[in-house]
JSON list of C-alpha atoms and ligand atoms in Angstrom, two decimals:
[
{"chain": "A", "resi": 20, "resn": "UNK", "atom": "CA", "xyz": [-11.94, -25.66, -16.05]},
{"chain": "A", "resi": 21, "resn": "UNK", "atom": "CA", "xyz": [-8.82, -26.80, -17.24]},
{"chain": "A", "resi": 22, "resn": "UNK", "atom": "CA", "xyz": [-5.63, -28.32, -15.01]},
{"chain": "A", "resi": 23, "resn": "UNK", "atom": "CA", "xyz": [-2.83, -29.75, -15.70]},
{"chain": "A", "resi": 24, "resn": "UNK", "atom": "CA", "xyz": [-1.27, -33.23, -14.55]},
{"chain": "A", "resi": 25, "resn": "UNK", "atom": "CA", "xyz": [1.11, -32.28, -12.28]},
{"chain": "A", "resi": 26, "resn": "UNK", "atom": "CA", "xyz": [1.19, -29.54, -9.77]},
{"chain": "A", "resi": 27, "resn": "UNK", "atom": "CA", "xyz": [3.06, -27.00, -11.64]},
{"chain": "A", "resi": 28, "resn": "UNK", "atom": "CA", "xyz": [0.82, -26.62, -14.19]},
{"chain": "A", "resi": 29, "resn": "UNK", "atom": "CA", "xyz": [-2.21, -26.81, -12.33]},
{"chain": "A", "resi": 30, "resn": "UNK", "atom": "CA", "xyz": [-0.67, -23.83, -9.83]},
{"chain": "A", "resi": 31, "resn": "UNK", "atom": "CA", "xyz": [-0.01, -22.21, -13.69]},
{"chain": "A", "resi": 32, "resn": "UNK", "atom": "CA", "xyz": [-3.65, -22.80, -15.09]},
{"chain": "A", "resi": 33, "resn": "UNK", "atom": "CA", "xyz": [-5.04, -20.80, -11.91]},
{"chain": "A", "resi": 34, "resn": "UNK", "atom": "CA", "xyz": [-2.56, -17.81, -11.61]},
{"chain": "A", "resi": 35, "resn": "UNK", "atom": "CA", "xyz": [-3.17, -17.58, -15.45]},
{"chain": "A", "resi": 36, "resn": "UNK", "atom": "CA", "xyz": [-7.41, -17.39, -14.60]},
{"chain": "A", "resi": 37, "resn": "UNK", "atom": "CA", "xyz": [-6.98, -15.33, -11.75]},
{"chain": "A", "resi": 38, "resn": "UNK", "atom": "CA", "xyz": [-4.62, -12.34, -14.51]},
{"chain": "A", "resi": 39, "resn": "UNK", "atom": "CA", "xyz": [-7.45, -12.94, -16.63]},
{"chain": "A", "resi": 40, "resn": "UNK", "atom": "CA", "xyz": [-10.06, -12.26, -14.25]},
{"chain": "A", "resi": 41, "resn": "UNK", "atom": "CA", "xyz": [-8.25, -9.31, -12.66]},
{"chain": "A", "resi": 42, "resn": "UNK", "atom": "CA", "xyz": [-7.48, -8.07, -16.56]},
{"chain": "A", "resi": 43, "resn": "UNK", "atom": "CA", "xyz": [-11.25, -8.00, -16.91]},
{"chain": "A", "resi": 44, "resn": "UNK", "atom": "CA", "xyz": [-12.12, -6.27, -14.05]},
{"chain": "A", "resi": 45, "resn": "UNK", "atom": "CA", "xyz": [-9.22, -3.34, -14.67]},
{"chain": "A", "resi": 46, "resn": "UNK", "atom": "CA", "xyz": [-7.39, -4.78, -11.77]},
{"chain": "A", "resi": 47, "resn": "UNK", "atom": "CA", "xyz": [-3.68, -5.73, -11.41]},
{"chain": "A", "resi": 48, "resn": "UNK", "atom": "CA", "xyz": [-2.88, -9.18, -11.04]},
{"chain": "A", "resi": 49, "resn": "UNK", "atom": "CA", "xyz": [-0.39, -8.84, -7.68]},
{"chain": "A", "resi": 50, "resn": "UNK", "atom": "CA", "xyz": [-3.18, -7.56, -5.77]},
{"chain": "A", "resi": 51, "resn": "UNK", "atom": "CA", "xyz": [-4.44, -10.53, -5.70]},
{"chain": "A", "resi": 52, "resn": "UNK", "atom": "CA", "xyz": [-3.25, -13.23, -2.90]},
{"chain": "A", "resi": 53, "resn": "UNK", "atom": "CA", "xyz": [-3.59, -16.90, -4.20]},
{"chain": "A", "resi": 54, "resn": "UNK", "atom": "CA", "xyz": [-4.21, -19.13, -0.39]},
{"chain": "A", "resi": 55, "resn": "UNK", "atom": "CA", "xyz": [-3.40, -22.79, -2.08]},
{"chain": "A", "resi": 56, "resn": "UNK", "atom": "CA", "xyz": [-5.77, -24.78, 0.77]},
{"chain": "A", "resi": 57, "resn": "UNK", "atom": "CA", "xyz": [-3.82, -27.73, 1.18]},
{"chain": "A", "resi": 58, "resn": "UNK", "atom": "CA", "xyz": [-6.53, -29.07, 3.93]},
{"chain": "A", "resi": 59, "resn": "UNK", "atom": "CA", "xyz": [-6.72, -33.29, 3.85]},
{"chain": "A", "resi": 60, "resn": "UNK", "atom": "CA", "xyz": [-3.53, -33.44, 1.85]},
{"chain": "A", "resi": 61, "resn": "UNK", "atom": "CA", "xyz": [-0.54, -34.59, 3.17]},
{"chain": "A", "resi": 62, "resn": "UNK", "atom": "CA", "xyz": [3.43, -33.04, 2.88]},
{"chain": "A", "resi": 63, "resn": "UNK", "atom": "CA", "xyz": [3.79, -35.01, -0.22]},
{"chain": "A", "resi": 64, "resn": "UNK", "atom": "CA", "xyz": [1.03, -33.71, -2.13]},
{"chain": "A", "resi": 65, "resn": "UNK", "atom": "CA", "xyz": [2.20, -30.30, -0.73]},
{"chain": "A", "resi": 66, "resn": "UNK", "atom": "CA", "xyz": [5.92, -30.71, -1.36]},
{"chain": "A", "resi": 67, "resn": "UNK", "atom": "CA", "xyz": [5.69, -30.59, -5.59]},
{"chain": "A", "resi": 68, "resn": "UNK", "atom": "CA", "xyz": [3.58, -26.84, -4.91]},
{"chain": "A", "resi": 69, "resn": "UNK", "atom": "CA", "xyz": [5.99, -25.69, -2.53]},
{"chain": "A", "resi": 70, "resn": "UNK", "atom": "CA", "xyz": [8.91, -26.62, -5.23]},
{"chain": "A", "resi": 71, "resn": "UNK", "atom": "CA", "xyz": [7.05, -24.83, -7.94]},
{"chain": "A", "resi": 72, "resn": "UNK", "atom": "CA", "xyz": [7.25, -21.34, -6.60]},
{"chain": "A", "resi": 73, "resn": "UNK", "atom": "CA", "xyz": [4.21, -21.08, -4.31]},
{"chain": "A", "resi": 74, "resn": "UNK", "atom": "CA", "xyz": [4.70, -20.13, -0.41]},
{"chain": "A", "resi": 75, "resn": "UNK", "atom": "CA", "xyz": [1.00, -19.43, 0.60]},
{"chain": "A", "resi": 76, "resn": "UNK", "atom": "CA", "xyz": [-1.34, -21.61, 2.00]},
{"chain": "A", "resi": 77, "resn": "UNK", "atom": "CA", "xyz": [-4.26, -22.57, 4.08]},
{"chain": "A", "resi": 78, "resn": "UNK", "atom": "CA", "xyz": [-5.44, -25.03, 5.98]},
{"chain": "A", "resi": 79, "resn": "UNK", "atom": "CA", "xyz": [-8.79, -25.63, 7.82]},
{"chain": "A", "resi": 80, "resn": "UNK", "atom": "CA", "xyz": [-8.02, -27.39, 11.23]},
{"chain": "A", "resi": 81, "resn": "UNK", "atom": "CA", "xyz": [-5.69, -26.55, 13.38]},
{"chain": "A", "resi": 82, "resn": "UNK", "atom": "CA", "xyz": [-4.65, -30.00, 14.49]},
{"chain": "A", "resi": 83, "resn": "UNK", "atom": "CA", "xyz": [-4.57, -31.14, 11.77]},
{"chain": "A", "resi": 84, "resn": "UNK", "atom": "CA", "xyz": [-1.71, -27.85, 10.29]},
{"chain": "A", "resi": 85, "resn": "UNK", "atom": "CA", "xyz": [0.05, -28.54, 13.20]},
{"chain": "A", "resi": 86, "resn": "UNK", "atom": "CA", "xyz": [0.30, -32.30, 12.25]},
{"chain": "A", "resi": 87, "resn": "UNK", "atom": "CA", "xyz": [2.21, -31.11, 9.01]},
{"chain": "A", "resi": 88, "resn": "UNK", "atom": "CA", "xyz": [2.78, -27.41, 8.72]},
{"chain": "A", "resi": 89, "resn": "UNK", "atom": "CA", "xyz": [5.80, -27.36, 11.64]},
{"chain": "A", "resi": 90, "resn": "UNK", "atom": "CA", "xyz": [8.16, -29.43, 9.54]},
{"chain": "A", "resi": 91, "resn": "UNK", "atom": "CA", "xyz": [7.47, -28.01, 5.87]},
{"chain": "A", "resi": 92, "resn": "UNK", "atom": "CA", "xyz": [8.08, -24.82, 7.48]},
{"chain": "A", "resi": 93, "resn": "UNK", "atom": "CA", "xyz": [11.45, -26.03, 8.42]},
{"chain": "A", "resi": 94, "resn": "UNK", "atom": "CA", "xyz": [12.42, -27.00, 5.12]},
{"chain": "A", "resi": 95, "resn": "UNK", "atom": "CA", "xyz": [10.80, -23.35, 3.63]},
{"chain": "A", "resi": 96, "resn": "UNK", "atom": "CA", "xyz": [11.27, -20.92, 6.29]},
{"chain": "A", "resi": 97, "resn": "UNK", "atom": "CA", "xyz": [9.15, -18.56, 4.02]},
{"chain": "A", "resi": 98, "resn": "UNK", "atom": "CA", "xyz": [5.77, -20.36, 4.16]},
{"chain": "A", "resi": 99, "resn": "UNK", "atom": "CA", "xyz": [2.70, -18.18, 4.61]},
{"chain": "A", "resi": 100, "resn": "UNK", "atom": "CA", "xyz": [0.57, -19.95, 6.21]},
{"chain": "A", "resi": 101, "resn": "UNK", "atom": "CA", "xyz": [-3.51, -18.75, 6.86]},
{"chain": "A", "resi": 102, "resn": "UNK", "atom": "CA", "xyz": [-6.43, -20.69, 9.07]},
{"chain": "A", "resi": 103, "resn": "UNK", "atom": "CA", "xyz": [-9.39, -20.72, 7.13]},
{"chain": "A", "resi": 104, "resn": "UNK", "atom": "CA", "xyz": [-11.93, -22.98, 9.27]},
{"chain": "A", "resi": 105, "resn": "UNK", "atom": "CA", "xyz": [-13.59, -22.13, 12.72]},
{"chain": "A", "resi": 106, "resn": "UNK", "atom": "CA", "xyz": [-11.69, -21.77, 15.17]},
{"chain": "A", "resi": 107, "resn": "UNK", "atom": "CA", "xyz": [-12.66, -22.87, 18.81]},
{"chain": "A", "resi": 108, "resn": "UNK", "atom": "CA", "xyz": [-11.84, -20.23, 21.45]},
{"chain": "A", "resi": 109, "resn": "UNK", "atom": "CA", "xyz": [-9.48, -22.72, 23.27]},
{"chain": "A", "resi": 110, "resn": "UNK", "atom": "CA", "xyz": [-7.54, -23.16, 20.25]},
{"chain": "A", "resi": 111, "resn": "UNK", "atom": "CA", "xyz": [-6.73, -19.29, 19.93]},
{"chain": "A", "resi": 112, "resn": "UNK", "atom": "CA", "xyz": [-3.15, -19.53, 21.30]},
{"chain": "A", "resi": 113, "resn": "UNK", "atom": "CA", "xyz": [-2.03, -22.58, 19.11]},
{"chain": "A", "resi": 114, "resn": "UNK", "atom": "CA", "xyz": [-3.57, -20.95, 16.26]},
{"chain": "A", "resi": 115, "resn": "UNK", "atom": "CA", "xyz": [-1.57, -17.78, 17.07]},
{"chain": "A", "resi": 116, "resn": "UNK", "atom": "CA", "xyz": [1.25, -19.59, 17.13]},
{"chain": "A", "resi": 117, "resn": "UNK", "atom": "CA", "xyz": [1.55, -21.21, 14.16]},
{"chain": "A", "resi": 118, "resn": "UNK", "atom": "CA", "xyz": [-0.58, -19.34, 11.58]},
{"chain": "A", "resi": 119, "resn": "UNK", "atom": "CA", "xyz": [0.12, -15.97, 9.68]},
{"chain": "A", "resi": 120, "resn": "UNK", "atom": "CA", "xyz": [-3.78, -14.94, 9.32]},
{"chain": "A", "resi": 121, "resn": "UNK", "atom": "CA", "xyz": [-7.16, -16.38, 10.35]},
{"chain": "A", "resi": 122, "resn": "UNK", "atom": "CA", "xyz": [-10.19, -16.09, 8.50]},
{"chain": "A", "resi": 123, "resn": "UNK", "atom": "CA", "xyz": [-12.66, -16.97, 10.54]},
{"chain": "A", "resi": 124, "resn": "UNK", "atom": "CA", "xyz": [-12.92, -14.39, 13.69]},
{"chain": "A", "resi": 125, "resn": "UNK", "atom": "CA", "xyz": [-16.87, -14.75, 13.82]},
{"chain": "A", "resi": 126, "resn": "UNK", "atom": "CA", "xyz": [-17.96, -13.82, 17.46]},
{"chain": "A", "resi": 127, "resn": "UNK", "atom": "CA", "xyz": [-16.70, -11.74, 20.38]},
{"chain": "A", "resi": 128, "resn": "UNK", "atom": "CA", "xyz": [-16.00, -14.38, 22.59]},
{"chain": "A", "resi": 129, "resn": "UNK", "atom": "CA", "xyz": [-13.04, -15.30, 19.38]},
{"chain": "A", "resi": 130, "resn": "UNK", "atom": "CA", "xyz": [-12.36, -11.68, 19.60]},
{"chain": "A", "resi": 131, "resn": "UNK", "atom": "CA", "xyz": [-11.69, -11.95, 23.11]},
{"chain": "A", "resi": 132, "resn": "UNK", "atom": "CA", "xyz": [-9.61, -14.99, 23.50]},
{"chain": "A", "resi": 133, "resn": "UNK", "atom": "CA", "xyz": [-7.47, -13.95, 20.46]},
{"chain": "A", "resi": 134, "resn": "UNK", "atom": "CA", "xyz": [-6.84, -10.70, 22.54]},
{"chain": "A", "resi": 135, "resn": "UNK", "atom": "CA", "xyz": [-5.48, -12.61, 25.26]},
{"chain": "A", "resi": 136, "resn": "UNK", "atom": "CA", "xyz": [-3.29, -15.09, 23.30]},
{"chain": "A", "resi": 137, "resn": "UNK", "atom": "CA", "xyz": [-1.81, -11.93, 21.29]},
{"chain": "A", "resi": 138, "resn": "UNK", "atom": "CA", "xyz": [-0.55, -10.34, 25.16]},
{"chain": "A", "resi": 139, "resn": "UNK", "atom": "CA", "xyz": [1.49, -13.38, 25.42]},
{"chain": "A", "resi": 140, "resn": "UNK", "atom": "CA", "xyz": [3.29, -13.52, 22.43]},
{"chain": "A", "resi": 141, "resn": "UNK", "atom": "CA", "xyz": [4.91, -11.05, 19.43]},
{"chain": "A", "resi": 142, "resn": "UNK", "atom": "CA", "xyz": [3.30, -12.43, 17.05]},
{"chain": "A", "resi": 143, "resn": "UNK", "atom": "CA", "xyz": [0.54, -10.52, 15.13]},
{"chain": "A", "resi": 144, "resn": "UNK", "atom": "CA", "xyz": [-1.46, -12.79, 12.29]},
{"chain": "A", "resi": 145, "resn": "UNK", "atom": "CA", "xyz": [-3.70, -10.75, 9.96]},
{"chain": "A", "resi": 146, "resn": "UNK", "atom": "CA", "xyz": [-7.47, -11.27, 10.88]},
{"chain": "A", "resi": 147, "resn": "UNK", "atom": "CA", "xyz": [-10.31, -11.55, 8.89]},
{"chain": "A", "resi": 148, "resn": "UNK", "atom": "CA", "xyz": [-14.06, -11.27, 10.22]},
{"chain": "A", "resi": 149, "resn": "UNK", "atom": "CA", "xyz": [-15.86, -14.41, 8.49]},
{"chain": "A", "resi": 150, "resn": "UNK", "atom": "CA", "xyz": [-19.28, -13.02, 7.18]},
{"chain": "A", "resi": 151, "resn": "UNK", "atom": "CA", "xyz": [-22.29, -15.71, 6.99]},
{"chain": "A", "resi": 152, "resn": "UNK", "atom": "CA", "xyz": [-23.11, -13.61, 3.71]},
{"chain": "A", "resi": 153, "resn": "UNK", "atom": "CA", "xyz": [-26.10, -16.26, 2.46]},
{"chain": "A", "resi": 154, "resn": "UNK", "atom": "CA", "xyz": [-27.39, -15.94, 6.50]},
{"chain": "A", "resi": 155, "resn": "UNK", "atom": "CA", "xyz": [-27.84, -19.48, 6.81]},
{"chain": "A", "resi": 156, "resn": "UNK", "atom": "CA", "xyz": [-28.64, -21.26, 9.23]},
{"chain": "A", "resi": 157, "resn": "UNK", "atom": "CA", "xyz": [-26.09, -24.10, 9.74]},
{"chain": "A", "resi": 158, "resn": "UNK", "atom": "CA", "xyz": [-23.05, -22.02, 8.36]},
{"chain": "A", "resi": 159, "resn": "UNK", "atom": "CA", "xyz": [-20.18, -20.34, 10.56]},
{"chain": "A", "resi": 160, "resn": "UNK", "atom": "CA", "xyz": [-19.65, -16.72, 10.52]},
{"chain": "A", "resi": 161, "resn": "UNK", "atom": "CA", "xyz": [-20.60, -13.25, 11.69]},
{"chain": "A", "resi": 162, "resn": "UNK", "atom": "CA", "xyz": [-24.54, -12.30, 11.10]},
{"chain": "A", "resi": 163, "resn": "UNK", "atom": "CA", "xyz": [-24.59, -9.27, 8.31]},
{"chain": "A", "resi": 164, "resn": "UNK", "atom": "CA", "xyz": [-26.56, -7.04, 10.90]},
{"chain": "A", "resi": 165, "resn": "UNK", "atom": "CA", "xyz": [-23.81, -7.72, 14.43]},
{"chain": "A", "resi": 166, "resn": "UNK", "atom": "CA", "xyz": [-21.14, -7.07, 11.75]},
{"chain": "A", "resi": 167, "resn": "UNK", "atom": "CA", "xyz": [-20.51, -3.56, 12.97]},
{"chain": "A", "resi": 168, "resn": "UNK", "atom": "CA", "xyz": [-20.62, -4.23, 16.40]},
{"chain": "A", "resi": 169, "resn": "UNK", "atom": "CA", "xyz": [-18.06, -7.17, 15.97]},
{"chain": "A", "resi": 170, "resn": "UNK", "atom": "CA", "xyz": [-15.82, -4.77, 14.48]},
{"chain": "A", "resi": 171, "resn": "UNK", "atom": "CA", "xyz": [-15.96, -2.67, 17.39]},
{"chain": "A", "resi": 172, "resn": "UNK", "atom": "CA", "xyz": [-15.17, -4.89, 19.60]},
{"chain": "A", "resi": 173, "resn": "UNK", "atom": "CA", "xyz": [-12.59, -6.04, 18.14]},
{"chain": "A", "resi": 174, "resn": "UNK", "atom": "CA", "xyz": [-10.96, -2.11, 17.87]},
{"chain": "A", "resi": 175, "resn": "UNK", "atom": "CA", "xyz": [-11.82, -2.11, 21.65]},
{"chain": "A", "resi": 176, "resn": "UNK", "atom": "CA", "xyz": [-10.06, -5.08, 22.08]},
{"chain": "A", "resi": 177, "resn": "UNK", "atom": "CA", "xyz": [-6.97, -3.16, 20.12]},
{"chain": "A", "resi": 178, "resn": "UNK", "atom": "CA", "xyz": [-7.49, -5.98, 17.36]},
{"chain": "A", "resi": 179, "resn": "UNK", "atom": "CA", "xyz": [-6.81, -4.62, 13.47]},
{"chain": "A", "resi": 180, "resn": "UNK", "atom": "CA", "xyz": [-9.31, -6.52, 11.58]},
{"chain": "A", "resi": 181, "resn": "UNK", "atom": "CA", "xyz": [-7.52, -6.59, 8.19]},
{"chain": "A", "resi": 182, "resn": "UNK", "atom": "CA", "xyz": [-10.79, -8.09, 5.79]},
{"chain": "A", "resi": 183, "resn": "UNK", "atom": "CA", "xyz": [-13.54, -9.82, 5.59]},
{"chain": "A", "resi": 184, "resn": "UNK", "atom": "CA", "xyz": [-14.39, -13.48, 4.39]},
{"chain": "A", "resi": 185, "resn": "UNK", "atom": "CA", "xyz": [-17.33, -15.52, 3.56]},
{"chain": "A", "resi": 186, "resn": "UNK", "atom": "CA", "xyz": [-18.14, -18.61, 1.41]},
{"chain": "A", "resi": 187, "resn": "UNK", "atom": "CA", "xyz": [-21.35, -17.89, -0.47]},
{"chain": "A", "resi": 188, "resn": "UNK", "atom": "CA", "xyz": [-23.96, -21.02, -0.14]},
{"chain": "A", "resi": 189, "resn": "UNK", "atom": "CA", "xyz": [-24.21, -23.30, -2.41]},
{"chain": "A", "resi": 190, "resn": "UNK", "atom": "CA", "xyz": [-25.76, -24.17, -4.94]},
{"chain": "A", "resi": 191, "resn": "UNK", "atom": "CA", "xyz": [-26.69, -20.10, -6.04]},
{"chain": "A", "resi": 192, "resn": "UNK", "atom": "CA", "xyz": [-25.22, -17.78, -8.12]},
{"chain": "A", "resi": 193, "resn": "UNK", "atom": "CA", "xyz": [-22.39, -16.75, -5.91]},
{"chain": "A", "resi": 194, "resn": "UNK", "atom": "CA", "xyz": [-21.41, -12.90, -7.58]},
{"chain": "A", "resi": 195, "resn": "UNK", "atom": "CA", "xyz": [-24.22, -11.12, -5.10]},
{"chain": "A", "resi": 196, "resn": "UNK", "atom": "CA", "xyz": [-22.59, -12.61, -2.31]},
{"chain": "A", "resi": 197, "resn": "UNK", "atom": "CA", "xyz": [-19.11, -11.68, -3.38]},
{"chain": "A", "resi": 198, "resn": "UNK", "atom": "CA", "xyz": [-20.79, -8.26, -3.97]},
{"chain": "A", "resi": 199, "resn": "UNK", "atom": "CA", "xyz": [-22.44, -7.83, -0.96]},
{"chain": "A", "resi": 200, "resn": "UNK", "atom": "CA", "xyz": [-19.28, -8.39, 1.08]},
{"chain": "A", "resi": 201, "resn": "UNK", "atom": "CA", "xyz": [-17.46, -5.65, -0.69]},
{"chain": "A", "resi": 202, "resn": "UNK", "atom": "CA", "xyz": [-19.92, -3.52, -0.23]},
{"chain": "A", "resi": 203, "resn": "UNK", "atom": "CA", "xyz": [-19.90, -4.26, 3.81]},
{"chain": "A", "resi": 204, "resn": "UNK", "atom": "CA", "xyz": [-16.11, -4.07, 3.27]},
{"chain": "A", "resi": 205, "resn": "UNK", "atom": "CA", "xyz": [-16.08, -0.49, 2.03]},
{"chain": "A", "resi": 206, "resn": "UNK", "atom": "CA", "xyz": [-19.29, 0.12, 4.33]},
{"chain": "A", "resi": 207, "resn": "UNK", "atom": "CA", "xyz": [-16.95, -0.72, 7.16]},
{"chain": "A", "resi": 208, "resn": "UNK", "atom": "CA", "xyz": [-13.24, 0.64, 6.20]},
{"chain": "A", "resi": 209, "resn": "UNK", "atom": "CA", "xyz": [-12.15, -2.91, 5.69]},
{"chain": "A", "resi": 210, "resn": "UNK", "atom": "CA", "xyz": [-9.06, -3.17, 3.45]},
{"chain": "A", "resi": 211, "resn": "UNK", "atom": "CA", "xyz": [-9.22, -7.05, 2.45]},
{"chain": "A", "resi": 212, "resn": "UNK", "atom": "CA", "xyz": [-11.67, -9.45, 0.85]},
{"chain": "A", "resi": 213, "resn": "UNK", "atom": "CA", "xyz": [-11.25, -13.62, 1.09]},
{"chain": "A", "resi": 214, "resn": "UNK", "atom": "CA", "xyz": [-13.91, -15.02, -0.90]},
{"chain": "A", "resi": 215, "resn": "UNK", "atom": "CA", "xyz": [-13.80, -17.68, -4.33]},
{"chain": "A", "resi": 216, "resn": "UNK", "atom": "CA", "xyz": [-13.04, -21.05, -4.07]},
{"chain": "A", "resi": 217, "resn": "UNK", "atom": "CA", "xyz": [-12.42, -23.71, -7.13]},
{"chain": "A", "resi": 218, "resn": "UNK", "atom": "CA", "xyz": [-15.53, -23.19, -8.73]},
{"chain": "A", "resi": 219, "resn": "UNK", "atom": "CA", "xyz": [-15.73, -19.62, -8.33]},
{"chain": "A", "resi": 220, "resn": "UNK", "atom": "CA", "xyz": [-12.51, -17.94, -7.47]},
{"chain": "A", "resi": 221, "resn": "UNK", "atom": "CA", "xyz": [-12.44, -15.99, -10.99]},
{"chain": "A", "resi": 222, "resn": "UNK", "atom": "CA", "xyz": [-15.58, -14.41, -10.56]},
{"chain": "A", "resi": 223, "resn": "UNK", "atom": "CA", "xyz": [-14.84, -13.79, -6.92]},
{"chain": "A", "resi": 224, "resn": "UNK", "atom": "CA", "xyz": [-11.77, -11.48, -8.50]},
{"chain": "A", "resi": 225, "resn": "UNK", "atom": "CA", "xyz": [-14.34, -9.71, -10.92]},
{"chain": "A", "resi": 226, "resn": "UNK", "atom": "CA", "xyz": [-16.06, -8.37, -7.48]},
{"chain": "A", "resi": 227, "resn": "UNK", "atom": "CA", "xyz": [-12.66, -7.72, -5.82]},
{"chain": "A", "resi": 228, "resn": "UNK", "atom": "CA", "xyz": [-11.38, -10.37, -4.54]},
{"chain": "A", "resi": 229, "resn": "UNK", "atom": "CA", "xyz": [-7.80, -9.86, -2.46]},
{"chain": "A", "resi": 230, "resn": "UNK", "atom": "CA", "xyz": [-7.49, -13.44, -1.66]},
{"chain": "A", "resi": 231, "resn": "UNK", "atom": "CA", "xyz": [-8.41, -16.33, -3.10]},
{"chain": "A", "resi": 232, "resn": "UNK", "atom": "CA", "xyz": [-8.60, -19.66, -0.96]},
{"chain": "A", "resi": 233, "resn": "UNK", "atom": "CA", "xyz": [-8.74, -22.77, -3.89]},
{"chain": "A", "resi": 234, "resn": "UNK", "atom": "CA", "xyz": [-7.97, -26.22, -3.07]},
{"chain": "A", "resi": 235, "resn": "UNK", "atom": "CA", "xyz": [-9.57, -28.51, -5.62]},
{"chain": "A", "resi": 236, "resn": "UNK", "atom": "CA", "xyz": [-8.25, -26.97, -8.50]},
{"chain": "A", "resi": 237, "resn": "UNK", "atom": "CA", "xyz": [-4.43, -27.31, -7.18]},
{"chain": "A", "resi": 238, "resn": "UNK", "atom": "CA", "xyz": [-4.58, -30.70, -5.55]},
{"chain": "A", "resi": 239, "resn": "UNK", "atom": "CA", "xyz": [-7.53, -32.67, -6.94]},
{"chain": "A", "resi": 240, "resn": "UNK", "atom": "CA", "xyz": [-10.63, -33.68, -5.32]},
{"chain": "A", "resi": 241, "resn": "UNK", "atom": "CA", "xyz": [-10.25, -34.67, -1.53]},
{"chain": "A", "resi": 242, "resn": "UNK", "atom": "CA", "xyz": [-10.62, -38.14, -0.71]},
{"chain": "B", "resi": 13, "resn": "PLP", "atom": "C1", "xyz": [-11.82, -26.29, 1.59]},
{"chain": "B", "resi": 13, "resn": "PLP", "atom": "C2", "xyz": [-11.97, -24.82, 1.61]},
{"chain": "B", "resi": 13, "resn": "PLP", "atom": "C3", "xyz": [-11.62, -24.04, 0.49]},
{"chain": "B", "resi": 13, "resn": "PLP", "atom": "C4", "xyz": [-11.13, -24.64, -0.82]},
{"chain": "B", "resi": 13, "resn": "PLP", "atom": "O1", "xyz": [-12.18, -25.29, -1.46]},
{"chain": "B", "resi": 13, "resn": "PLP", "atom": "P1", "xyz": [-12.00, -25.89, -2.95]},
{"chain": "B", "resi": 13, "resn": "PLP", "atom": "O2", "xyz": [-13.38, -25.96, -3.45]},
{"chain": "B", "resi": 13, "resn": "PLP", "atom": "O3", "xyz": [-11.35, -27.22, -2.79]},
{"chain": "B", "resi": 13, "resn": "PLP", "atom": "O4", "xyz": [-11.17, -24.94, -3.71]},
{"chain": "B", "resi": 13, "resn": "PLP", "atom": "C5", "xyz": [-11.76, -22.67, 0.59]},
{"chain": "B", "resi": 13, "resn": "PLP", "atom": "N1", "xyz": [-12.21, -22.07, 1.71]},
{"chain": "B", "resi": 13, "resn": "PLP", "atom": "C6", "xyz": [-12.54, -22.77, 2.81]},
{"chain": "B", "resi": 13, "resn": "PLP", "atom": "C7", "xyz": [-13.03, -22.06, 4.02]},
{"chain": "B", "resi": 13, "resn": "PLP", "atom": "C8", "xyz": [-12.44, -24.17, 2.80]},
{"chain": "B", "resi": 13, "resn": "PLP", "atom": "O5", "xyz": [-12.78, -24.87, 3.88]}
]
């Protein structure tokens, strides 16, 4: 893959794959939500993004977002801003607080301290049910088969689960597991789909990707 030198063009290069991809697949473009994961990078690296146009991101910790996130927002009140890593129960209120969507609801004890924090405040961020699509062992996320019955507890719990996410293992082709999670998706009435990263965000859009969650590609390699 191609990038650019500076921001700009790198933030360019991928909304010009991602129009390709979605061209290929008959889809339109603006359905298509670039998250620019800005995890391990600090307000500086974020700042030249931020300038070029972009107002989404994502970020992994929630420490470490709140470290950061609470003064860029000040300078660009518009910021989108979605949690993409786990996300310990006891953290549920701070990571209402400051972030527009999480991606990682995975178990009904997260279902049911996300309930709470939401009857103390207004604010409502989108929620995604991570999927551990390659069922392994060691990886976060919601096992295929307790799928439905996480989404029902979560409509119990008056919760709008808004899409699905997963990050496919590694090292395998990762289109199946794109596939398979839009098939649960449709399976399930679920409107959104966060899967593709760097290496894999374009095909990711071929199998219906809503959001896209790259990092790499926009920053550089983390140190
Ligand atoms: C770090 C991370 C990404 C971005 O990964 P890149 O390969 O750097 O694009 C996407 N999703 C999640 C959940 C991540 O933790």
């Amino acid at each position: 893959m191609t990038t650019g030198d500076i921001p700009a063009d790198r933030l360019d290069a991928v909304h010009e794959h991602i129009a390709r991809a979605a061209k290929r697949a008959g889809r339109d473009p603006a359905d298509i939500t670039l998250i620019a994961i800005s995890k391990t990078h600090d307000a500086e690296a974020i700042r030249p993004i931020i300038a070029a146009g972009h107002r989404v991101f994502g970020e992994n910790r929630v420490q470490e977002a709140q470290g950061k996130w609470p003064g860029l927002k000040e300078e660009t009140p518009d910021i989108e801003l979605h949690l993409v890593g786990q996300l310990q129960s006891n953290k549920a209120d701070d990571a209402v607080a400051l972030f527009d969507a999480i991606h990682s609801v995975d178990r009904s004890s997260l279902v049911k301290a996300l309930a709470k924090a939401f009857r103390k405040t207004d604010r409502r961020p989108r929620l995604f049910v991570q999927v551990n699509i390659g069922e392994e062992e060691q990886k976060g996320g919601c096992a295929i088969a307790d799928l439905p019955a996480l989404l029902d507890r979560a409509r119990a719990a008056d919760l709008e689960i808004a899409g699905l996410m997963c990050i496919p293992p590694q090292g395998r082709e990762p289109a199946p597991f794109f596939a398979l999670l839009a098939k649960l998706a449709e399976d399930n009435g679920v409107p959104l789909l966060s899967m593709g990263m760097s290496s894999d965000y374009e095909t990711a859009v071929m199998c219906g990707a809503t959001h896209v969650r790259v990092g790499t590609a926009l920053f550089g390699t983390r140190g």
